[in-house]
Amino acid sequence: QMSYQEWILVVGSSNVDQIVRTDQLPNRGETVLGGDVRILVGGKGANQAVAAARLSKCVVGFVSSVGNDPHSRRVKSALESENVSCEFFVDEARPTGTAFINVDKTTGDNTIVVSAGANMSVESEHIFKAVERLSNQYGCLPRIALFQLEMPVKVCAEVAQKLRKSGSVILLNPSPIGQLFEYLDILDDVDILIVNEEELRLLALRGFQVDTSGQYDGNIDLVKRTVKAVETKFSGKVFATLGSTGVVVEDTLVDAYKPERVCDTVGAGDCFAGAVAAIVSENVVEGIPHVWQEIARFATVAAGLSVLTAGAHSAPRRAVVDDIFTRLRTQNDS
């Protein structure tokens, strides 16, 4: 089933997530009591690597930076248990990244503070060497390379540029988005950009000075117009994710897949990005033309299923997504 000729590279952060569930999220200055802390492996890079590995027919390689501490060992074993090949740069001076996550147990809403730690000390050279090792292992360069911005944006840009010149398809989920404005040139080497509603608004306004006046909340036409405007400014394709509403791509709203219950939404966006990487890799490999709405539909099913499970590594298995995806397709056709 697995193809070693084609592989997906994820370059990004690895964190441990310290999660506390509360009856309601605290307001400014307020202290609330929460349940017992759970420690899980997270970081946008690690989350997306796990999602891609569960949802792809290709192998997944992950390049990241960690501290020399127990947390890094936890990260490594969690990823290896998901069949992700890891290449870690170990920073002796800084701790492994940590995210502090509060989850409202009624709504599943969350607030997150990330302490980046070793994620911010990685350099391009470290990544080039790691990619070289993985490429030697698989006998070729990656078909797909997926990046986020929980590591230095300039490093991501340098690696993306080199890989794209070698023929890799570059996906970027520019989160947290603040860093993007320090180095917008990265977009010159991006084929697919995955943003949420707020990231889209900020990118249009701060990145491209596109007037996005108007209330976004639920205004699909405004989102579509903004996606169009952003796509005129760079050569890639934009997926704008709108949480439980769905995703806008190619001037179309693809409805979200909504399961009966929500446990928590942590990692749903990362699951979506990993799913896009997984399905695009197959379209590229098999020479199928990109049917963007179909890619979005597959990824929304995966992300929708991920909210049934607690924690960031909540991506479903491929067979489950295929089953629902096929069923939805049949319904749509009829």
mmCIF file of C-alpha atoms in Angstrom:
data_model
loop_
_atom_site.group_PDB
_atom_site.id
_atom_site.type_symbol
_atom_site.label_atom_id
_atom_site.label_comp_id
_atom_site.label_asym_id
_atom_site.label_seq_id
_atom_site.Cartn_x
_atom_site.Cartn_y
_atom_site.Cartn_z
ATOM 1 C CA GLN A 1 0.000 0.000 0.000
ATOM 2 C CA MET A 2 2.752 2.480 0.933
ATOM 3 C CA SER A 3 4.748 4.145 -1.781
ATOM 4 C CA TYR A 4 8.363 4.901 -0.924
ATOM 5 C CA GLN A 5 8.904 6.628 -4.246
ATOM 6 C CA GLU A 6 6.878 9.617 -3.186
ATOM 7 C CA TRP A 7 6.904 11.104 0.285
ATOM 8 C CA ILE A 8 5.550 14.087 2.182
ATOM 9 C CA LEU A 9 7.872 16.347 4.152
ATOM 10 C CA VAL A 10 6.538 18.327 7.115
ATOM 11 C CA VAL A 11 8.861 21.001 8.478
ATOM 12 C CA GLY A 12 7.649 22.533 11.704
ATOM 13 C CA SER A 13 7.262 22.759 15.420
ATOM 14 C CA SER A 14 6.970 20.064 18.018
ATOM 15 C CA ASN A 15 5.575 20.914 21.435
ATOM 16 C CA VAL A 16 4.117 19.223 24.407
ATOM 17 C CA ASP A 17 0.587 20.453 25.064
ATOM 18 C CA GLN A 18 -0.507 20.954 28.651
ATOM 19 C CA ILE A 19 -4.288 20.878 28.522
ATOM 20 C CA VAL A 20 -6.770 21.888 31.217
ATOM 21 C CA ARG A 21 -10.537 21.638 30.734
ATOM 22 C CA THR A 22 -12.703 24.214 32.528
ATOM 23 C CA ASP A 23 -16.423 24.980 32.884
ATOM 24 C CA GLN A 24 -15.783 28.273 31.149
ATOM 25 C CA LEU A 25 -12.709 30.095 29.842
ATOM 26 C CA PRO A 26 -11.458 32.800 32.247
ATOM 27 C CA ASN A 27 -12.006 36.475 31.473
ATOM 28 C CA ARG A 28 -9.122 38.913 31.888
ATOM 29 C CA GLY A 29 -8.011 38.973 35.521
ATOM 30 C CA GLU A 30 -10.245 36.028 36.443
ATOM 31 C CA THR A 31 -9.076 32.742 37.977
ATOM 32 C CA VAL A 32 -11.122 29.620 37.305
ATOM 33 C CA LEU A 33 -10.644 26.063 38.526
ATOM 34 C CA GLY A 34 -9.971 23.393 35.931
ATOM 35 C CA GLY A 35 -9.711 19.617 35.808
ATOM 36 C CA ASP A 36 -6.456 17.633 35.978
ATOM 37 C CA VAL A 37 -3.766 18.670 33.506
ATOM 38 C CA ARG A 38 -3.219 16.314 30.552
ATOM 39 C CA ILE A 39 0.118 16.301 28.787
ATOM 40 C CA LEU A 40 -0.043 15.413 25.105
ATOM 41 C CA VAL A 41 2.279 15.853 22.143
ATOM 42 C CA GLY A 42 1.415 18.803 19.900
ATOM 43 C CA GLY A 43 2.938 21.660 17.937
ATOM 44 C CA LYS A 44 1.471 22.551 14.560
ATOM 45 C CA GLY A 45 4.259 20.724 12.719
ATOM 46 C CA ALA A 46 3.923 17.496 14.696
ATOM 47 C CA ASN A 47 0.107 17.614 14.514
ATOM 48 C CA GLN A 48 0.144 18.058 10.747
ATOM 49 C CA ALA A 49 2.745 15.311 10.316
ATOM 50 C CA VAL A 50 0.592 12.842 12.279
ATOM 51 C CA ALA A 51 -2.540 13.847 10.328
ATOM 52 C CA ALA A 52 -0.710 13.451 6.999
ATOM 53 C CA ALA A 53 0.658 10.040 8.070
ATOM 54 C CA ARG A 54 -2.786 8.746 9.079
ATOM 55 C CA LEU A 55 -4.485 10.091 5.954
ATOM 56 C CA SER A 56 -1.872 9.528 3.248
ATOM 57 C CA LYS A 57 -0.812 6.549 1.175
ATOM 58 C CA CYS A 58 2.725 8.003 1.103
ATOM 59 C CA VAL A 59 5.303 7.990 3.871
ATOM 60 C CA VAL A 60 5.794 11.146 5.944
ATOM 61 C CA GLY A 61 9.092 12.636 7.112
ATOM 62 C CA PHE A 62 9.170 15.283 9.842
ATOM 63 C CA VAL A 63 11.934 17.783 10.550
ATOM 64 C CA SER A 64 11.843 19.748 13.802
ATOM 65 C CA SER A 65 13.878 21.203 16.660
ATOM 66 C CA VAL A 66 13.642 20.113 20.312
ATOM 67 C CA GLY A 67 15.458 20.572 23.611
ATOM 68 C CA ASN A 68 17.487 17.903 25.380
ATOM 69 C CA ASP A 69 14.783 17.087 27.928
ATOM 70 C CA PRO A 70 12.117 14.455 28.743
ATOM 71 C CA HIS A 71 9.547 16.320 26.631
ATOM 72 C CA SER A 72 11.621 15.764 23.474
ATOM 73 C CA ARG A 73 11.677 12.013 24.102
ATOM 74 C CA ARG A 74 7.898 12.055 24.505
ATOM 75 C CA VAL A 75 7.576 13.873 21.153
ATOM 76 C CA LYS A 76 9.878 11.458 19.342
ATOM 77 C CA SER A 77 8.159 8.306 20.581
ATOM 78 C CA ALA A 78 4.671 9.712 19.829
ATOM 79 C CA LEU A 79 5.614 10.483 16.218
ATOM 80 C CA GLU A 80 7.477 7.265 15.610
ATOM 81 C CA SER A 81 4.475 5.296 16.870
ATOM 82 C CA GLU A 82 2.526 6.962 14.010
ATOM 83 C CA ASN A 83 5.108 5.768 11.431
ATOM 84 C CA VAL A 84 6.507 9.269 10.922
ATOM 85 C CA SER A 85 10.258 9.344 10.163
ATOM 86 C CA CYS A 86 11.738 12.050 12.412
ATOM 87 C CA GLU A 87 14.852 14.166 12.028
ATOM 88 C CA PHE A 88 15.369 16.355 15.108
ATOM 89 C CA PHE A 89 17.866 19.133 15.677
ATOM 90 C CA VAL A 90 18.604 19.117 19.424
ATOM 91 C CA ASP A 91 19.238 22.494 21.055
ATOM 92 C CA GLU A 92 21.124 21.944 24.325
ATOM 93 C CA ALA A 93 20.356 25.471 25.560
ATOM 94 C CA ARG A 94 16.580 25.735 25.148
ATOM 95 C CA PRO A 95 13.605 23.614 26.237
ATOM 96 C CA THR A 96 11.262 21.729 23.927
ATOM 97 C CA GLY A 97 8.330 23.948 22.946
ATOM 98 C CA THR A 98 5.305 23.901 25.247
ATOM 99 C CA ALA A 99 1.705 24.976 24.650
ATOM 100 C CA PHE A 100 -0.642 25.877 27.485
ATOM 101 C CA ILE A 101 -4.209 25.133 26.389
ATOM 102 C CA ASN A 102 -7.457 25.907 28.191
ATOM 103 C CA VAL A 103 -10.539 24.130 26.839
ATOM 104 C CA ASP A 104 -14.153 25.056 27.629
ATOM 105 C CA LYS A 105 -15.713 21.653 28.285
ATOM 106 C CA THR A 106 -19.173 22.704 27.144
ATOM 107 C CA THR A 107 -18.365 24.327 23.797
ATOM 108 C CA GLY A 108 -14.926 22.854 23.039
ATOM 109 C CA ASP A 109 -13.600 26.428 22.486
ATOM 110 C CA ASN A 110 -10.000 26.989 23.528
ATOM 111 C CA THR A 111 -7.326 29.572 24.280
ATOM 112 C CA ILE A 112 -3.665 28.734 23.645
ATOM 113 C CA VAL A 113 -0.355 30.288 24.720
ATOM 114 C CA VAL A 114 2.716 28.796 23.031
ATOM 115 C CA SER A 115 6.229 28.961 24.461
ATOM 116 C CA ALA A 116 8.250 28.193 21.331
ATOM 117 C CA GLY A 117 11.525 27.188 23.040
ATOM 118 C CA ALA A 118 13.836 25.198 20.756
ATOM 119 C CA ASN A 119 11.462 25.602 17.789
ATOM 120 C CA MET A 120 12.808 29.116 17.254
ATOM 121 C CA SER A 121 16.492 28.176 17.265
ATOM 122 C CA VAL A 122 16.510 25.987 14.158
ATOM 123 C CA GLU A 123 18.519 27.203 11.146
ATOM 124 C CA SER A 124 18.175 26.504 7.419
ATOM 125 C CA GLU A 125 21.354 24.413 7.385
ATOM 126 C CA HIS A 126 19.926 22.044 10.016
ATOM 127 C CA ILE A 127 16.827 21.505 7.879
ATOM 128 C CA PHE A 128 18.715 21.091 4.595
ATOM 129 C CA LYS A 129 20.863 18.366 6.183
ATOM 130 C CA ALA A 130 17.824 16.630 7.672
ATOM 131 C CA VAL A 131 15.943 16.734 4.352
ATOM 132 C CA GLU A 132 19.021 15.326 2.628
ATOM 133 C CA ARG A 133 19.110 12.393 5.068
ATOM 134 C CA LEU A 134 15.411 11.664 4.539
ATOM 135 C CA SER A 135 15.748 12.039 0.742
ATOM 136 C CA ASN A 136 18.611 9.533 0.759
ATOM 137 C CA GLN A 137 16.455 7.187 2.824
ATOM 138 C CA TYR A 138 13.552 7.402 0.322
ATOM 139 C CA GLY A 139 15.658 7.748 -2.815
ATOM 140 C CA CYS A 140 14.145 11.075 -3.914
ATOM 141 C CA LEU A 141 13.218 14.591 -2.783
ATOM 142 C CA PRO A 142 9.745 15.094 -1.234
ATOM 143 C CA ARG A 143 6.783 15.497 -3.567
ATOM 144 C CA ILE A 144 5.019 17.728 -1.059
ATOM 145 C CA ALA A 145 6.503 19.990 1.631
ATOM 146 C CA LEU A 146 4.209 21.431 4.302
ATOM 147 C CA PHE A 147 5.221 24.374 6.533
ATOM 148 C CA GLN A 148 3.683 26.429 9.362
ATOM 149 C CA LEU A 149 5.106 29.459 11.204
ATOM 150 C CA GLU A 150 5.916 28.195 14.690
ATOM 151 C CA MET A 151 9.580 28.318 13.649
ATOM 152 C CA PRO A 152 11.535 31.241 12.101
ATOM 153 C CA VAL A 153 9.767 32.408 8.926
ATOM 154 C CA LYS A 154 13.036 33.211 7.139
ATOM 155 C CA VAL A 155 14.202 29.624 7.656
ATOM 156 C CA CYS A 156 10.903 28.289 6.271
ATOM 157 C CA ALA A 157 11.231 30.627 3.271
ATOM 158 C CA GLU A 158 14.795 29.520 2.457
ATOM 159 C CA VAL A 159 13.889 25.831 2.674
ATOM 160 C CA ALA A 160 10.652 26.287 0.685
ATOM 161 C CA GLN A 161 12.480 28.142 -2.070
ATOM 162 C CA LYS A 162 15.138 25.458 -2.451
ATOM 163 C CA LEU A 163 12.616 22.600 -2.420
ATOM 164 C CA ARG A 164 10.281 24.296 -4.890
ATOM 165 C CA LYS A 165 13.169 24.781 -7.319
ATOM 166 C CA SER A 166 13.732 21.013 -7.057
ATOM 167 C CA GLY A 167 10.094 20.324 -7.965
ATOM 168 C CA SER A 168 8.348 19.952 -4.593
ATOM 169 C CA VAL A 169 4.820 21.331 -4.190
ATOM 170 C CA ILE A 170 4.856 23.792 -1.265
ATOM 171 C CA LEU A 171 1.982 24.104 1.208
ATOM 172 C CA LEU A 172 1.984 26.825 3.872
ATOM 173 C CA ASN A 173 -0.322 27.210 6.841
ATOM 174 C CA PRO A 174 0.890 30.637 8.043
ATOM 175 C CA SER A 175 0.016 30.263 11.691
ATOM 176 C CA PRO A 176 0.738 32.173 13.874
ATOM 177 C CA ILE A 177 0.367 34.775 11.129
ATOM 178 C CA GLY A 178 2.342 37.623 12.778
ATOM 179 C CA GLN A 179 5.650 36.249 11.472
ATOM 180 C CA LEU A 180 4.435 36.223 7.869
ATOM 181 C CA PHE A 181 4.544 40.019 7.677
ATOM 182 C CA GLU A 182 8.239 39.993 8.569
ATOM 183 C CA TYR A 183 8.965 38.014 5.397
ATOM 184 C CA LEU A 184 6.105 38.107 2.875
ATOM 185 C CA ASP A 185 8.512 36.949 0.154
ATOM 186 C CA ILE A 186 7.896 33.399 1.346
ATOM 187 C CA LEU A 187 4.624 33.538 -0.633
ATOM 188 C CA ASP A 188 6.634 33.615 -3.884
ATOM 189 C CA ASP A 189 7.393 29.938 -3.269
ATOM 190 C CA VAL A 190 4.003 28.768 -2.011
ATOM 191 C CA ASP A 191 1.638 26.692 -4.176
ATOM 192 C CA ILE A 192 -1.149 26.215 -1.633
ATOM 193 C CA LEU A 193 -1.956 28.568 1.252
ATOM 194 C CA ILE A 194 -4.236 27.354 4.055
ATOM 195 C CA VAL A 195 -5.602 30.164 6.254
ATOM 196 C CA ASN A 196 -8.464 30.592 8.687
ATOM 197 C CA GLU A 197 -10.880 33.540 8.556
ATOM 198 C CA GLU A 198 -8.842 35.857 10.783
ATOM 199 C CA GLU A 199 -5.553 34.973 9.039
ATOM 200 C CA LEU A 200 -7.176 35.688 5.672
ATOM 201 C CA ARG A 201 -8.402 39.099 6.871
ATOM 202 C CA LEU A 202 -4.994 40.056 8.273
ATOM 203 C CA LEU A 203 -3.139 38.799 5.204
ATOM 204 C CA ALA A 204 -5.377 40.831 2.908
ATOM 205 C CA LEU A 205 -5.167 43.967 5.036
ATOM 206 C CA ARG A 206 -1.591 43.962 6.330
ATOM 207 C CA GLY A 207 0.045 41.883 3.640
ATOM 208 C CA PHE A 208 -1.593 43.215 0.496
ATOM 209 C CA GLN A 209 -3.447 46.372 1.610
ATOM 210 C CA VAL A 210 -6.697 44.924 0.301
ATOM 211 C CA ASP A 211 -9.636 46.763 1.865
ATOM 212 C CA THR A 212 -11.507 44.142 3.861
ATOM 213 C CA SER A 213 -13.928 46.477 5.595
ATOM 214 C CA GLY A 214 -17.126 44.689 6.489
ATOM 215 C CA GLN A 215 -18.074 42.095 9.046
ATOM 216 C CA TYR A 216 -16.448 38.765 8.289
ATOM 217 C CA ASP A 217 -18.410 36.742 10.756
ATOM 218 C CA GLY A 218 -20.502 34.483 8.550
ATOM 219 C CA ASN A 219 -20.218 36.766 5.508
ATOM 220 C CA ILE A 220 -19.293 34.167 2.902
ATOM 221 C CA ASP A 221 -19.389 36.608 -0.020
ATOM 222 C CA LEU A 222 -16.827 38.819 1.703
ATOM 223 C CA VAL A 223 -14.597 35.793 2.333
ATOM 224 C CA LYS A 224 -14.887 34.762 -1.342
ATOM 225 C CA ARG A 225 -14.017 38.292 -2.511
ATOM 226 C CA THR A 226 -11.023 38.409 -0.174
ATOM 227 C CA VAL A 227 -9.748 35.004 -1.334
ATOM 228 C CA LYS A 228 -10.002 36.224 -4.946
ATOM 229 C CA ALA A 229 -8.147 39.436 -4.092
ATOM 230 C CA VAL A 230 -5.354 37.538 -2.282
ATOM 231 C CA GLU A 231 -5.050 35.089 -5.195
ATOM 232 C CA THR A 232 -4.387 37.973 -7.576
ATOM 233 C CA LYS A 233 -1.391 38.947 -5.418
ATOM 234 C CA PHE A 234 0.423 35.624 -5.441
ATOM 235 C CA SER A 235 0.511 32.635 -7.747
ATOM 236 C CA GLY A 236 -0.867 29.973 -5.415
ATOM 237 C CA LYS A 237 -4.269 28.605 -4.444
ATOM 238 C CA VAL A 238 -5.983 29.702 -1.205
ATOM 239 C CA PHE A 239 -8.068 27.488 1.092
ATOM 240 C CA ALA A 240 -9.910 29.667 3.642
ATOM 241 C CA THR A 241 -11.194 27.548 6.533
ATOM 242 C CA LEU A 242 -14.265 28.854 8.366
ATOM 243 C CA GLY A 243 -14.541 26.451 11.309
ATOM 244 C CA SER A 244 -17.947 24.791 11.539
ATOM 245 C CA THR A 245 -19.164 26.641 8.410
ATOM 246 C CA GLY A 246 -16.730 24.935 6.038
ATOM 247 C CA VAL A 247 -14.026 26.108 3.659
ATOM 248 C CA VAL A 248 -13.921 28.535 0.737
ATOM 249 C CA VAL A 249 -11.880 27.483 -2.296
ATOM 250 C CA GLU A 250 -12.248 28.425 -5.980
ATOM 251 C CA ASP A 251 -15.135 30.819 -5.198
ATOM 252 C CA THR A 252 -17.114 27.941 -3.651
ATOM 253 C CA LEU A 253 -18.139 27.224 -0.082
ATOM 254 C CA VAL A 254 -17.595 23.553 0.731
ATOM 255 C CA ASP A 255 -19.752 22.796 3.769
ATOM 256 C CA ALA A 256 -18.119 21.499 6.922
ATOM 257 C CA TYR A 257 -18.711 17.901 7.907
ATOM 258 C CA LYS A 258 -20.418 18.096 11.299
ATOM 259 C CA PRO A 259 -20.454 15.029 13.525
ATOM 260 C CA GLU A 260 -23.152 14.612 16.182
ATOM 261 C CA ARG A 261 -20.989 15.754 19.085
ATOM 262 C CA VAL A 262 -17.862 17.836 19.679
ATOM 263 C CA CYS A 263 -15.232 16.775 22.203
ATOM 264 C CA ASP A 264 -12.760 19.558 21.368
ATOM 265 C CA THR A 265 -11.641 21.516 18.318
ATOM 266 C CA VAL A 266 -7.918 21.453 19.241
ATOM 267 C CA GLY A 267 -5.969 20.285 16.207
ATOM 268 C CA ALA A 268 -8.888 20.456 13.725
ATOM 269 C CA GLY A 269 -7.074 23.081 11.615
ATOM 270 C CA ASP A 270 -3.881 21.007 11.679
ATOM 271 C CA CYS A 271 -5.850 17.926 10.657
ATOM 272 C CA PHE A 272 -7.264 19.899 7.699
ATOM 273 C CA ALA A 273 -3.751 20.941 6.573
ATOM 274 C CA GLY A 274 -2.393 17.395 6.906
ATOM 275 C CA ALA A 275 -5.375 16.069 4.933
ATOM 276 C CA VAL A 276 -4.802 18.572 2.107
ATOM 277 C CA ALA A 277 -1.125 17.515 1.950
ATOM 278 C CA ALA A 278 -2.141 13.838 1.875
ATOM 279 C CA ILE A 279 -4.686 14.142 -0.901
ATOM 280 C CA VAL A 280 -2.693 16.622 -3.017
ATOM 281 C CA SER A 281 0.280 14.236 -2.898
ATOM 282 C CA GLU A 282 -1.881 11.567 -4.522
ATOM 283 C CA ASN A 283 -3.256 13.929 -7.158
ATOM 284 C CA VAL A 284 0.273 15.026 -8.053
ATOM 285 C CA VAL A 285 1.603 11.483 -8.050
ATOM 286 C CA GLU A 286 -1.213 9.991 -10.086
ATOM 287 C CA GLY A 287 -1.459 12.948 -12.449
ATOM 288 C CA ILE A 288 -5.118 13.601 -11.592
ATOM 289 C CA PRO A 289 -5.958 17.268 -12.233
ATOM 290 C CA HIS A 290 -6.533 19.119 -8.975
ATOM 291 C CA VAL A 291 -10.225 19.209 -8.252
ATOM 292 C CA TRP A 292 -9.958 21.803 -5.508
ATOM 293 C CA GLN A 293 -13.467 21.376 -4.125
ATOM 294 C CA GLU A 294 -12.938 17.614 -3.843
ATOM 295 C CA ILE A 295 -9.670 18.161 -1.974
ATOM 296 C CA ALA A 296 -11.466 20.582 0.354
ATOM 297 C CA ARG A 297 -14.324 18.129 0.871
ATOM 298 C CA PHE A 298 -11.967 15.298 1.812
ATOM 299 C CA ALA A 299 -10.094 17.594 4.233
ATOM 300 C CA THR A 300 -13.293 18.932 5.843
ATOM 301 C CA VAL A 301 -14.471 15.371 6.510
ATOM 302 C CA ALA A 302 -11.123 14.572 8.155
ATOM 303 C CA ALA A 303 -11.195 17.785 10.235
ATOM 304 C CA GLY A 304 -14.847 17.212 11.171
ATOM 305 C CA LEU A 305 -14.069 13.724 12.447
ATOM 306 C CA SER A 306 -11.071 15.034 14.420
ATOM 307 C CA VAL A 307 -13.291 17.020 16.815
ATOM 308 C CA LEU A 308 -14.692 13.740 18.170
ATOM 309 C CA THR A 309 -11.361 13.007 19.885
ATOM 310 C CA ALA A 310 -9.553 14.998 22.575
ATOM 311 C CA GLY A 311 -6.133 16.528 21.979
ATOM 312 C CA ALA A 312 -4.216 17.666 18.935
ATOM 313 C CA HIS A 313 -3.429 14.201 17.528
ATOM 314 C CA SER A 314 -7.073 13.562 16.808
ATOM 315 C CA ALA A 315 -6.906 12.974 13.040
ATOM 316 C CA PRO A 316 -8.971 9.982 11.906
ATOM 317 C CA ARG A 317 -7.656 7.039 9.882
ATOM 318 C CA ARG A 318 -7.829 7.124 6.103
ATOM 319 C CA ALA A 319 -10.383 4.312 5.717
ATOM 320 C CA VAL A 320 -12.915 6.124 7.925
ATOM 321 C CA VAL A 321 -12.579 9.363 5.928
ATOM 322 C CA ASP A 322 -12.776 7.537 2.589
ATOM 323 C CA ASP A 323 -15.965 5.822 3.719
ATOM 324 C CA ILE A 324 -17.760 9.076 4.663
ATOM 325 C CA PHE A 325 -16.270 10.989 1.718
ATOM 326 C CA THR A 326 -17.618 8.381 -0.738
ATOM 327 C CA ARG A 327 -21.015 8.380 0.988
ATOM 328 C CA LEU A 328 -21.261 12.199 0.797
ATOM 329 C CA ARG A 329 -20.214 12.125 -2.843
ATOM 330 C CA THR A 330 -22.928 9.594 -3.653
ATOM 331 C CA GLN A 331 -25.520 11.764 -1.861
ATOM 332 C CA ASN A 332 -24.352 14.839 -3.787
ATOM 333 C CA ASP A 333 -24.472 13.008 -7.105
ATOM 334 C CA SER A 334 -27.982 11.804 -6.432
#
